[in-house]
Short mmCIF file of C-alpha atoms (C1' of nucleotides) in Angstrom, two decimals:
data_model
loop_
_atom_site.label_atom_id
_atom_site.label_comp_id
_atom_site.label_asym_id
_atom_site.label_seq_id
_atom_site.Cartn_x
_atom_site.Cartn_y
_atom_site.Cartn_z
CA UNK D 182 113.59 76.20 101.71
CA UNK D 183 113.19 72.47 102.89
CA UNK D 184 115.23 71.36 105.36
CA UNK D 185 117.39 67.73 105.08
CA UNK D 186 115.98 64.59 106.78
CA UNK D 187 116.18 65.75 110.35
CA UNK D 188 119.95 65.24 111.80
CA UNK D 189 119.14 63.90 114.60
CA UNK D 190 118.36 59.97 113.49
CA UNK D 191 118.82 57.85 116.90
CA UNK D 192 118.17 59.97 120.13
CA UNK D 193 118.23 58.08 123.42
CA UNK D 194 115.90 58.87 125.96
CA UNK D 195 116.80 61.15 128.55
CA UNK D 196 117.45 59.61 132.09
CA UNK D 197 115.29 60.07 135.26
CA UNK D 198 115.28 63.21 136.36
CA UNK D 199 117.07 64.27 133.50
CA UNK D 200 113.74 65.18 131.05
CA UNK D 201 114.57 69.00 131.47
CA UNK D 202 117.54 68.88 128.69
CA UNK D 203 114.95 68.43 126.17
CA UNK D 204 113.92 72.08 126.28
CA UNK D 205 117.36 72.85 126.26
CA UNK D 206 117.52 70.84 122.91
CA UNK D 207 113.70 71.52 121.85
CA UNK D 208 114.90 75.88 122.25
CA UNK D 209 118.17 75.05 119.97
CA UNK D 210 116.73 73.18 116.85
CA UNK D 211 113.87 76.22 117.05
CA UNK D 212 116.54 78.65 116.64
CA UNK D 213 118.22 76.73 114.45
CA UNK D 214 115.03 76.69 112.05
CA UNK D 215 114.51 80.16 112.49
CA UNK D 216 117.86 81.31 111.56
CA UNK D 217 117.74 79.09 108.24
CA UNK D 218 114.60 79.88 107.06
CA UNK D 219 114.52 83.71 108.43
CA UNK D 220 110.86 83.46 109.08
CA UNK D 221 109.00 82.60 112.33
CA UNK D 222 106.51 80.62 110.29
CA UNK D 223 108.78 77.75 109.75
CA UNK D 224 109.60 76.56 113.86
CA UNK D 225 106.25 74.22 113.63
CA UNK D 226 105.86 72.02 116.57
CA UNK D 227 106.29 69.64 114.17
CA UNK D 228 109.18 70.90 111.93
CA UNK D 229 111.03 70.94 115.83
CA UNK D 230 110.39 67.69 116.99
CA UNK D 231 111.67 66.16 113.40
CA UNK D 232 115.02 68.33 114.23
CA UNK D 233 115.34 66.87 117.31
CA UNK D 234 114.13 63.18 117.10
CA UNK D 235 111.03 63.17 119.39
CA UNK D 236 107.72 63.34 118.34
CA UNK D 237 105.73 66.97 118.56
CA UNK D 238 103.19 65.87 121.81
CA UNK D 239 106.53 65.58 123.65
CA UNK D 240 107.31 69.25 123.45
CA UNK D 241 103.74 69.69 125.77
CA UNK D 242 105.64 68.28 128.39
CA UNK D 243 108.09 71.29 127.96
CA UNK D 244 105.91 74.23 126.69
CA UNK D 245 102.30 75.17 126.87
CA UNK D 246 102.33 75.32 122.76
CA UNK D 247 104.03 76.61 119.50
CA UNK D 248 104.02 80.59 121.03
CA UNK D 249 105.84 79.51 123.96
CA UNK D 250 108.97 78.20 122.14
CA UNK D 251 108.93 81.05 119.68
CA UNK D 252 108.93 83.62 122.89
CA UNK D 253 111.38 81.69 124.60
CA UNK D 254 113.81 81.55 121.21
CA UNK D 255 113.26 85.46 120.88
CA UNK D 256 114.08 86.16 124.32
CA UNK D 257 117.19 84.10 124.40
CA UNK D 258 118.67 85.71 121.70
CA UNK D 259 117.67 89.37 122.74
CA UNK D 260 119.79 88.61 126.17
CA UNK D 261 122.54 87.24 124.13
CA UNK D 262 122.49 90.74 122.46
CA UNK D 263 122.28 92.28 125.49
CA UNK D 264 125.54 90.31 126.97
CA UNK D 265 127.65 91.08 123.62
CA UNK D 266 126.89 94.99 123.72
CA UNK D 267 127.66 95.12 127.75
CA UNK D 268 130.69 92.55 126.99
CA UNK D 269 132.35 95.15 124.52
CA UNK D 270 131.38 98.58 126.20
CA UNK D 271 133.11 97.19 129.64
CA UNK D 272 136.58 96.18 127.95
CA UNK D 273 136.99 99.88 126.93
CA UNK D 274 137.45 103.34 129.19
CA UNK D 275 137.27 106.12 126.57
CA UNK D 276 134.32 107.19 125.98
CA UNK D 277 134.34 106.96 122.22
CA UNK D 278 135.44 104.01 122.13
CA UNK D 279 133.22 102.49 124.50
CA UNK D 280 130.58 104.02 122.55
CA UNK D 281 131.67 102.28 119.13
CA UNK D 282 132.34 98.99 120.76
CA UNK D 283 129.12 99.15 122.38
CA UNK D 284 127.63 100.09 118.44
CA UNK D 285 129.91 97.74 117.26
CA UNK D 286 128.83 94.78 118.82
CA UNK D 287 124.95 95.29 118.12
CA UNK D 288 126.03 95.17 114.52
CA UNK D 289 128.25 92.16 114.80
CA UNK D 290 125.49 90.19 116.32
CA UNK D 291 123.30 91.16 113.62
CA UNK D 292 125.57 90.56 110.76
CA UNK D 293 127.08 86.66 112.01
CA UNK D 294 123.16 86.00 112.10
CA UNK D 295 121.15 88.25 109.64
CA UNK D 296 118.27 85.91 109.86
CA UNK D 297 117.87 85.91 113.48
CA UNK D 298 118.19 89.67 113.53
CA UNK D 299 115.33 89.89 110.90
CA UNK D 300 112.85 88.10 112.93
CA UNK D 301 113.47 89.37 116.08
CA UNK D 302 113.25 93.32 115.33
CA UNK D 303 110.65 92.17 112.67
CA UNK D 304 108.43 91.86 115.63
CA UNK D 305 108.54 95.57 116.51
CA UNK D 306 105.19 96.55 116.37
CA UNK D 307 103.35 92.93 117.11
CA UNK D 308 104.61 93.00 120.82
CA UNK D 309 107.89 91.45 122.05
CA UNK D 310 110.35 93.57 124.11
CA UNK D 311 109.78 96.69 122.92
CA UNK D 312 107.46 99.69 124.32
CA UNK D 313 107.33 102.86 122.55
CA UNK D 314 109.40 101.95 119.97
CA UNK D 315 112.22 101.30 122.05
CA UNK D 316 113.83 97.90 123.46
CA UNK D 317 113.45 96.70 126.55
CA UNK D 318 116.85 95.42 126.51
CA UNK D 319 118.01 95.65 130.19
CA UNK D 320 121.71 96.62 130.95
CA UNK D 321 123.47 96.28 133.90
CA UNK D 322 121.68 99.25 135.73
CA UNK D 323 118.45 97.76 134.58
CA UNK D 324 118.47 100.53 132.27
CA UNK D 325 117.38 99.83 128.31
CA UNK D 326 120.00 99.66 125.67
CA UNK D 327 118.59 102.71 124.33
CA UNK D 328 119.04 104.37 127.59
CA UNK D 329 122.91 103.11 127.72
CA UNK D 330 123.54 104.67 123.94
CA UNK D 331 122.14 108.01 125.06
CA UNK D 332 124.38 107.63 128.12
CA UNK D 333 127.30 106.73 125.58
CA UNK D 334 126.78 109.81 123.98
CA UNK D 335 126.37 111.76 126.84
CA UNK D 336 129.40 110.55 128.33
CA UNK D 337 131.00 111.66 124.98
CA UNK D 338 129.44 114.79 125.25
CA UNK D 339 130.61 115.74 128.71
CA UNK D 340 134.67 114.62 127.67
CA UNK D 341 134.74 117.11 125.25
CA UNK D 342 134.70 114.64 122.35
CA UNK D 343 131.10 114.96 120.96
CA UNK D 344 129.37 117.93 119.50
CA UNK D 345 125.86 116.67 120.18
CA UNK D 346 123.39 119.49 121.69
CA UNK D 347 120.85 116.25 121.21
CA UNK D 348 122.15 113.40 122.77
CA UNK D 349 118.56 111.21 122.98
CA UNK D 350 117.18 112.16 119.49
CA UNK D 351 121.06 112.01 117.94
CA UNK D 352 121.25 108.46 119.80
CA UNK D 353 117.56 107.86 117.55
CA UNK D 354 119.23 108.53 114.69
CA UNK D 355 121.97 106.45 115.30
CA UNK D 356 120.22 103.25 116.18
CA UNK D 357 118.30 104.04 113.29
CA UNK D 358 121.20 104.10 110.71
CA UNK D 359 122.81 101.32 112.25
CA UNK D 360 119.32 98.98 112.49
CA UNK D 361 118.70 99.94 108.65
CA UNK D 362 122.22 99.00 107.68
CA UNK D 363 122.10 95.33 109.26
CA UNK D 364 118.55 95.38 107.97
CA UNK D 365 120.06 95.47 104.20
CA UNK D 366 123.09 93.43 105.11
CA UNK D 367 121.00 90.16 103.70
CA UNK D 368 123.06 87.09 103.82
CA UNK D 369 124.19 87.22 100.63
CA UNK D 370 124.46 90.76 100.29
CA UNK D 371 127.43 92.20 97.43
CA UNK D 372 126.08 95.81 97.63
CA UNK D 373 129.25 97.89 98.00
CA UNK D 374 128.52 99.69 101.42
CA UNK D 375 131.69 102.41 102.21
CA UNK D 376 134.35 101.12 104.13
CA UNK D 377 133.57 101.50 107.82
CA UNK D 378 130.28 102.48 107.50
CA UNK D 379 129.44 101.57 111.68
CA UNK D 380 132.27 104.51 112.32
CA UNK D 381 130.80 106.56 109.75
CA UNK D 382 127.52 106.55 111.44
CA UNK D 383 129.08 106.86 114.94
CA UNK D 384 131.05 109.72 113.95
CA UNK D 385 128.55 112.03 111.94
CA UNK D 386 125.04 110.88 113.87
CA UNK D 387 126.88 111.05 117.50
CA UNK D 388 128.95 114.41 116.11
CA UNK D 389 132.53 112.29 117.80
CA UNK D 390 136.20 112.89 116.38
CA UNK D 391 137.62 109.40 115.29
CA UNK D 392 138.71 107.73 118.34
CA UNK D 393 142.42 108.70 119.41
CA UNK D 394 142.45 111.80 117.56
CA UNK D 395 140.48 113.70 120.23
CA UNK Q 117 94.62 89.42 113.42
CA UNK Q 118 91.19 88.00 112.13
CA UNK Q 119 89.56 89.55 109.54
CA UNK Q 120 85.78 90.67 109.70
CA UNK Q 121 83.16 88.59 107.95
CA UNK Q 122 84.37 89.74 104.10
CA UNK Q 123 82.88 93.10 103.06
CA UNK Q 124 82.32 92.00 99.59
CA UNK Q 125 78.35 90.19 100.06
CA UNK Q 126 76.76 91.06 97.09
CA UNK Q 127 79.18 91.15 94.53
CA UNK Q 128 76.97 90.85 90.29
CA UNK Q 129 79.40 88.79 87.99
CA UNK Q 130 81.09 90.84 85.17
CA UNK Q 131 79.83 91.17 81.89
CA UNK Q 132 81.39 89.32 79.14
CA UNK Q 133 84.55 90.87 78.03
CA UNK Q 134 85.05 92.49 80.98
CA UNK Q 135 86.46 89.68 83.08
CA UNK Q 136 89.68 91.14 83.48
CA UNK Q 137 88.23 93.57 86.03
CA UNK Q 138 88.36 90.72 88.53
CA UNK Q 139 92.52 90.89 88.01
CA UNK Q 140 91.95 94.36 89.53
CA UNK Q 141 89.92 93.64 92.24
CA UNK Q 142 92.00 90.52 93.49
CA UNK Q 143 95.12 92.83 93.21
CA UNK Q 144 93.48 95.39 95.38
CA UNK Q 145 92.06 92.54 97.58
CA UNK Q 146 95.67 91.24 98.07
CA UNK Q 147 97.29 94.35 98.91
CA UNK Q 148 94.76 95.29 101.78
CA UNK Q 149 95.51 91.95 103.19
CA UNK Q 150 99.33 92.80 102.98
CA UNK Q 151 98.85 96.03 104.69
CA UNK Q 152 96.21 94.93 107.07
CA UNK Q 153 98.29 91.57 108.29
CA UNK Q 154 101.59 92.96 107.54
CA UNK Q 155 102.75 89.09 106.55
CA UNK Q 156 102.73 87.40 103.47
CA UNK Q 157 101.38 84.19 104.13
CA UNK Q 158 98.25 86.42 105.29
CA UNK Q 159 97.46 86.58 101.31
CA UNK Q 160 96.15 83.11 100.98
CA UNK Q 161 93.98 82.29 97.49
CA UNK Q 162 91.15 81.60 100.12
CA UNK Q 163 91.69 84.71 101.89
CA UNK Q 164 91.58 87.10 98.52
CA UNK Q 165 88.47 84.92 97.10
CA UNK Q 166 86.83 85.62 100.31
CA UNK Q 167 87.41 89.46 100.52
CA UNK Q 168 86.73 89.96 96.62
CA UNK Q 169 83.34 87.54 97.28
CA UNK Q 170 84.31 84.92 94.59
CA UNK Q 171 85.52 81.27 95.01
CA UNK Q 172 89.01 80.17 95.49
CA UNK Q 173 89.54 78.61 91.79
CA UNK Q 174 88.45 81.86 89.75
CA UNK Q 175 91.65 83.45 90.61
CA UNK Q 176 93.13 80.58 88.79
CA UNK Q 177 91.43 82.08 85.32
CA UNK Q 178 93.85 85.20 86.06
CA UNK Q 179 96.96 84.33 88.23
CA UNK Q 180 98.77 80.96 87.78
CA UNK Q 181 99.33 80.37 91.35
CA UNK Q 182 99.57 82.26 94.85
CA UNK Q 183 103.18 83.25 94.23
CA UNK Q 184 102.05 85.15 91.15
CA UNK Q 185 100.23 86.78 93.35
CA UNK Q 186 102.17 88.23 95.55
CA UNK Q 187 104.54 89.22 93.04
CA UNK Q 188 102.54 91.33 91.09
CA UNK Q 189 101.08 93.45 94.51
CA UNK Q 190 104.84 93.83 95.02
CA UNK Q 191 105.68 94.95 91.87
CA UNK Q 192 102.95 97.33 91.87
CA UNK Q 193 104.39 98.77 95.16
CA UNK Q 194 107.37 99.31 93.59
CA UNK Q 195 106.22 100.83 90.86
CA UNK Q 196 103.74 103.33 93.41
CA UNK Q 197 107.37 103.96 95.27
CA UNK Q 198 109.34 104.91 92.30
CA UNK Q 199 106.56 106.69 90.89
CA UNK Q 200 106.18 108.74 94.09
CA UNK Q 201 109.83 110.15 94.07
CA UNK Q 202 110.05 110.75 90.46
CA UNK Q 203 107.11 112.66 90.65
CA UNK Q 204 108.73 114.52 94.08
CA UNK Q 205 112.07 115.00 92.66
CA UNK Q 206 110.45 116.78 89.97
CA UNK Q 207 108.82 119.34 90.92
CA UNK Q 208 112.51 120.47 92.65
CA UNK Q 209 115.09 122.65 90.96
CA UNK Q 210 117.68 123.56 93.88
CA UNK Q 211 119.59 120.35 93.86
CA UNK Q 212 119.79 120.11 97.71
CA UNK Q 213 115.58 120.34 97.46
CA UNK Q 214 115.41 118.13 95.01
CA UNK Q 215 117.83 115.63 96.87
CA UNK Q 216 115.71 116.38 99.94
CA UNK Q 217 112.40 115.47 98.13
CA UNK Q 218 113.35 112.31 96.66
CA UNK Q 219 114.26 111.25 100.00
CA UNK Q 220 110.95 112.32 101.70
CA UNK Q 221 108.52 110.92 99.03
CA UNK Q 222 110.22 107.96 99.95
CA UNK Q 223 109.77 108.10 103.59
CA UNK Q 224 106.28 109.14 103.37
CA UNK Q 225 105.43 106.08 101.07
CA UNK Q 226 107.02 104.28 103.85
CA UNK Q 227 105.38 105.94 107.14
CA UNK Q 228 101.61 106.23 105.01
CA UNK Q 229 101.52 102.25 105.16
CA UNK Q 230 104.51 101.08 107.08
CA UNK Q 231 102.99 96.90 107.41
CA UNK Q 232 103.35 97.30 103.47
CA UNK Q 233 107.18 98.85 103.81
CA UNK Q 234 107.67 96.16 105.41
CA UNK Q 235 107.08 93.66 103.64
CA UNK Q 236 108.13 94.82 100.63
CA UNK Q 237 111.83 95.16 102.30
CA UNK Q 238 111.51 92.35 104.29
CA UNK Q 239 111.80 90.80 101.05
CA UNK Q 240 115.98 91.65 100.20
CA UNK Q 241 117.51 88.39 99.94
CA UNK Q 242 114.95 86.39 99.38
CA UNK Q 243 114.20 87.66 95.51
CA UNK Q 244 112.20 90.20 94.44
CA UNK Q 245 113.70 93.27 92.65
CA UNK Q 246 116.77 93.83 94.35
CA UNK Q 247 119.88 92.96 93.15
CA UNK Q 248 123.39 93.08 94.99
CA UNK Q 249 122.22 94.15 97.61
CA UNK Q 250 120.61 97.53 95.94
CA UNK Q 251 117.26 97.68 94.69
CA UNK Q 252 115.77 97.66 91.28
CA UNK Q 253 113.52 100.06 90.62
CA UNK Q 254 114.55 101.49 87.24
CA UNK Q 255 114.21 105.47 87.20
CA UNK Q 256 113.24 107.64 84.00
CA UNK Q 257 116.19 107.19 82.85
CA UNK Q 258 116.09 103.61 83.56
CA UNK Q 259 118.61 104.04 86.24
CA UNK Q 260 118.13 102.37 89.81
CA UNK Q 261 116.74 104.36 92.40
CA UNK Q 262 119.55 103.82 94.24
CA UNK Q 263 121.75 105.17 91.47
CA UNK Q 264 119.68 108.29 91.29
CA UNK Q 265 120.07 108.88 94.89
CA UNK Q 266 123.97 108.50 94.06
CA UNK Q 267 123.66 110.99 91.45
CA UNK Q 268 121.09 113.66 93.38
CA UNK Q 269 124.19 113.83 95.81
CA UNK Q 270 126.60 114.49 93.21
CA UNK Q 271 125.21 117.25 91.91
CA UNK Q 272 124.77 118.81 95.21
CA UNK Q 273 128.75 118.41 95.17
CA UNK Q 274 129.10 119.99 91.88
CA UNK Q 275 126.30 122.99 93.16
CA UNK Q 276 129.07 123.33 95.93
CA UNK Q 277 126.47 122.16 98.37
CA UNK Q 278 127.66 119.54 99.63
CA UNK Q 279 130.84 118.19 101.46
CA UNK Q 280 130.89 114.70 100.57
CA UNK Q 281 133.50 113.21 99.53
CA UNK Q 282 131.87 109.83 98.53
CA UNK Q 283 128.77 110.04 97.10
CA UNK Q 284 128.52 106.60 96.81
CA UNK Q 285 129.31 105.80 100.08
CA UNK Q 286 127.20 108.29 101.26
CA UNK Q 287 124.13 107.71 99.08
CA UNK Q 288 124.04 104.14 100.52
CA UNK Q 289 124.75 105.20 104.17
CA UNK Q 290 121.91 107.30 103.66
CA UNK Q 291 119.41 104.94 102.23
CA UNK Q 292 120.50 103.01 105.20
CA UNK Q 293 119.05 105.30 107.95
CA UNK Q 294 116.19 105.92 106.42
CA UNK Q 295 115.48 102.31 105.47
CA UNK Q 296 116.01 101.98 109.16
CA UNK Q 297 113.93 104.92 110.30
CA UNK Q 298 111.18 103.57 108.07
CA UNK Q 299 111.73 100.04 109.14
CA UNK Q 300 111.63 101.06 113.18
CA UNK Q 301 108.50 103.58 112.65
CA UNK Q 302 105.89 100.92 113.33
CA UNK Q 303 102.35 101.79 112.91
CA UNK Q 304 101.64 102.55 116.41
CA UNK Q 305 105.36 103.22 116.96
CA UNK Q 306 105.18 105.78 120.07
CA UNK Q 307 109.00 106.62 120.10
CA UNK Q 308 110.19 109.90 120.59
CA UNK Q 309 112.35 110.54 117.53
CA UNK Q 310 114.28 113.83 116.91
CA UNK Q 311 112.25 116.63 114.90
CA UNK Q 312 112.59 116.54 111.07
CA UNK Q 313 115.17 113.23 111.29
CA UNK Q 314 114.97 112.70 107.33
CA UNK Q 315 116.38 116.69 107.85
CA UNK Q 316 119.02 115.33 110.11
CA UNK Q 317 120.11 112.38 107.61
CA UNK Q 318 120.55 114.25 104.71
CA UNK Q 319 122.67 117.18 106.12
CA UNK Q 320 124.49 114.63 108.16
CA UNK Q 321 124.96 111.62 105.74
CA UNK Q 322 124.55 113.46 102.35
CA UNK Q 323 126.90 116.39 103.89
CA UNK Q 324 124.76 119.50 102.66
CA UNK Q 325 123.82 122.59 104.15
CA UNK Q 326 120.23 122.99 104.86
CA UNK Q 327 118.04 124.31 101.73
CA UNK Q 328 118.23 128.07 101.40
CA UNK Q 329 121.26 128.55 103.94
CA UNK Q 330 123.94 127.75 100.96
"C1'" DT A 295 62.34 89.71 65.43
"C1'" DG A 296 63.43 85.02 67.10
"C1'" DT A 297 66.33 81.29 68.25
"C1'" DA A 298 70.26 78.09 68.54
"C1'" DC A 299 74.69 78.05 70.18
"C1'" DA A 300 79.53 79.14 71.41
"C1'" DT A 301 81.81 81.53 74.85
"C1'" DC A 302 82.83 83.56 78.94
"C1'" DA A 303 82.80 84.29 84.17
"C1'" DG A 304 82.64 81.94 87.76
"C1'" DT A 305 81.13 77.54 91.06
"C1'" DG A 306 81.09 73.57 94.27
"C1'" DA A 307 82.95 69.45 95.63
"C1'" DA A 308 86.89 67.13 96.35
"C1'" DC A 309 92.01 65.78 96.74
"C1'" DG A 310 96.04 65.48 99.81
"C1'" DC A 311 98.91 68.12 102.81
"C1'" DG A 312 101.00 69.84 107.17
"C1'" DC A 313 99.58 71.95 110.95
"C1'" DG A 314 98.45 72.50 116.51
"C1'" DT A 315 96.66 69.94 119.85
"C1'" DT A 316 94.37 65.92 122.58
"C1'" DC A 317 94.34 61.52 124.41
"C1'" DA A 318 95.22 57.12 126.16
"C1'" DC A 319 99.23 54.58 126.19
"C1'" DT A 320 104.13 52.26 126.93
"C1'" DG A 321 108.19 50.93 128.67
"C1'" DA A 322 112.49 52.01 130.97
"C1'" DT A 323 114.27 53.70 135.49
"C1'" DG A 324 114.82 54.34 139.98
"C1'" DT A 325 113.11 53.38 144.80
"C1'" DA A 326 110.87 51.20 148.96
"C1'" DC A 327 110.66 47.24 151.34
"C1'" DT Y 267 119.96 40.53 147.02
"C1'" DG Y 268 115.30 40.39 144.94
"C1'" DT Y 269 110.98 42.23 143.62
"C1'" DA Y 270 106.80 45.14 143.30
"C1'" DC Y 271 105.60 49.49 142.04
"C1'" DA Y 272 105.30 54.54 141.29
"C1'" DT Y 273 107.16 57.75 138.29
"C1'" DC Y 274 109.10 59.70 134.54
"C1'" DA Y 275 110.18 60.45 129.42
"C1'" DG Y 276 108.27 60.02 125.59
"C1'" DT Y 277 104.87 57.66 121.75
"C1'" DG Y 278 101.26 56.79 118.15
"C1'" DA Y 279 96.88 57.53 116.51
"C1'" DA Y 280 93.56 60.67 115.88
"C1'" DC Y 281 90.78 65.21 115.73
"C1'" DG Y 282 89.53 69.28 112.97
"C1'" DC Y 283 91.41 73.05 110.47
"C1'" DG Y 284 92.75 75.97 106.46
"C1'" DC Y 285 95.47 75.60 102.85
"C1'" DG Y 286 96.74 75.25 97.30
"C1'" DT Y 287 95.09 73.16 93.62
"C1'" DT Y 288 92.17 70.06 90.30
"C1'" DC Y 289 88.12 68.97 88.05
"C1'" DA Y 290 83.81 68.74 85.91
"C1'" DC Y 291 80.17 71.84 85.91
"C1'" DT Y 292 76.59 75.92 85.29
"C1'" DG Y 293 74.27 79.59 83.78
"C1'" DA Y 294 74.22 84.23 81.92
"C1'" DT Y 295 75.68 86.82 77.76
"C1'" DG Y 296 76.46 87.99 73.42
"C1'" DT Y 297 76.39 86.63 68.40
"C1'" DA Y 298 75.29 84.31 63.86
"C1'" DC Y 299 71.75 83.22 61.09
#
DNA sequence: TGTACATCAGTGAACGCGCGTTCACTGATGTAC
DNA sequence: TGTACATCAGTGAACGCGCGTTCACTGATGTAC
């Protein structure tokens, strides 16, 4: 994939003072490269100073080298999950449907952005926020995400509307199903997944009636 | 990841007619790299030539380029995976064991060398043998795996051992969680998933009854 | 049995490329007096 | 109001690297006579 002639033709220098909104820019043209090209390999310090209009020794100024933006791109985005799972969980009181929001929004954020989803749980396993297995994703509580969906389920549990006797590994299975479908949910995907397929895993992995039928 | 100082030292030239054997070797070469690295751009033409202990440009006498390459290690993957649950499938007569089998041979080809699983998934929507989303790997019957999967459920419906209503549906919400499972089981992957959670799936997602009980 | 020779398996040097990073620098901007 | 100057934002040239690929080649091996 080759990207066009760099958008960003006449920059003007930043003001006095005023050199810190280059990282702000430097951290949006890398995500921007890694969500069109889906693969770490292509944010070069290079390939990000062309997207911006500076020339590559500037971004020293900003980062201590290539890693740094990467880890800073990954981490971004991994809070911006964060804030889109705790966003949709609060606006509901149920406990189903707080759970399904909650799913719901982790597979909206994959799907507007498969790319971006790729690369960031493509780095399970060579470090990044994740221990054991798990995300480090912190909630509200300071809890991890995974923590919150066994809560979820928990919470379902103790209303009466799950029939889960295994709330942590059931939660496993869930994240599972729903990581593997947004895995396969390319960007140009046409395979014919069943309708609903999120509340199909909510309902049969976390054992919950359909929400308002409880 | 570096990679030690290339096992290959002494390696005696083949004998006339029998130059083809180098093919093999910078196959085999390739795929360690794969697995080893778990990244494609790991398998460089200098990188193979090194670990085989030839130069660079004799791979040119049997490959026309890197991409060639990698598409024959991945093709050979493929065919190791399809190979794997035909031959698991087989040996089952009870449909629910042989659904069951299929579905294990293909998360133990998964877990056995999960940087290779990777990459060989990583690889949906960008090429490669997938198509629509599904995945290409034509069965004895010259079906798609995926299709037999679809058809594996089906008879468990006709057996009467199985709820589902979909088997479509189902088939791909299935391949789903355990493309995920696989996916999230990193080599040193230390999270506690549930006992037996390819078990879990199939009941759950393929709606049958464990083997034995129906 | 001996020898000339075609063929085959593989080499070594070189190319141009994009990369991360370093270094000494430039020139506009704000500030002290 | 004017001016010298420190500082800040960013540059341009250069480094060494590993890469894919090309090219002309070498030397062992088998074969024809």
């Amino acid at each position: 994939v080759k990207s066009g002639a760099g958008s960003a033709a006449a920059r003007t220098r930043n003001r006095r003072g005023e050199g810190g909104k280059l990282r702000e820019e430097i951290l949006r043209a890398a995500a921007r490269l890694l969500e069109e090209n889906g693969r770490e390999d292509a944010v070069t310090l290079r390939a990000v100073a062309r997207a911006v209009g500076i020339s590559a020794p500037s971004i020293y100024a900003h980062f201590d080298d290539r890693e740094q933006i990467l880890d800073a791109v990954v981490a971004e985005a991994f809070e911006d999950l964060s804030e889109a799972i705790s966003t949709a969980v609060d606006q509901q009181t149920d406990p189903v449907r707080r759970l399904e929001a909650g799913v719901r929004a982790y597979v909206d954020f994959g799907r507007q952005r498969p790319q971006r989803y790729r690369v960031l749980f493509g780095r399970i396993g060579d470090g990044g926020p994740f221990e054991g297995g798990s995300f480090e994703l912190s909630g509200p509580a300071g809890e991890t995400a995974f923590g919150l969906l066994v809560d979820a389920i928990t919470d379902c549990v103790r209303a009466g509307v799950s029939d889960s006797v295994d709330p942590h590994g059931d939660a496993a299975a869930l994240w599972a199903a729903v990581h593997g479908f947004v895995s396969l949910c390319g960007p140009d995907s046409e395979f014919p997944w069943p309708e609903d397929i999120v509340g199909l895993f909510v309902r049969r992995l976390a054992r919950v009636a359909a929400p308002g039928s409880g």
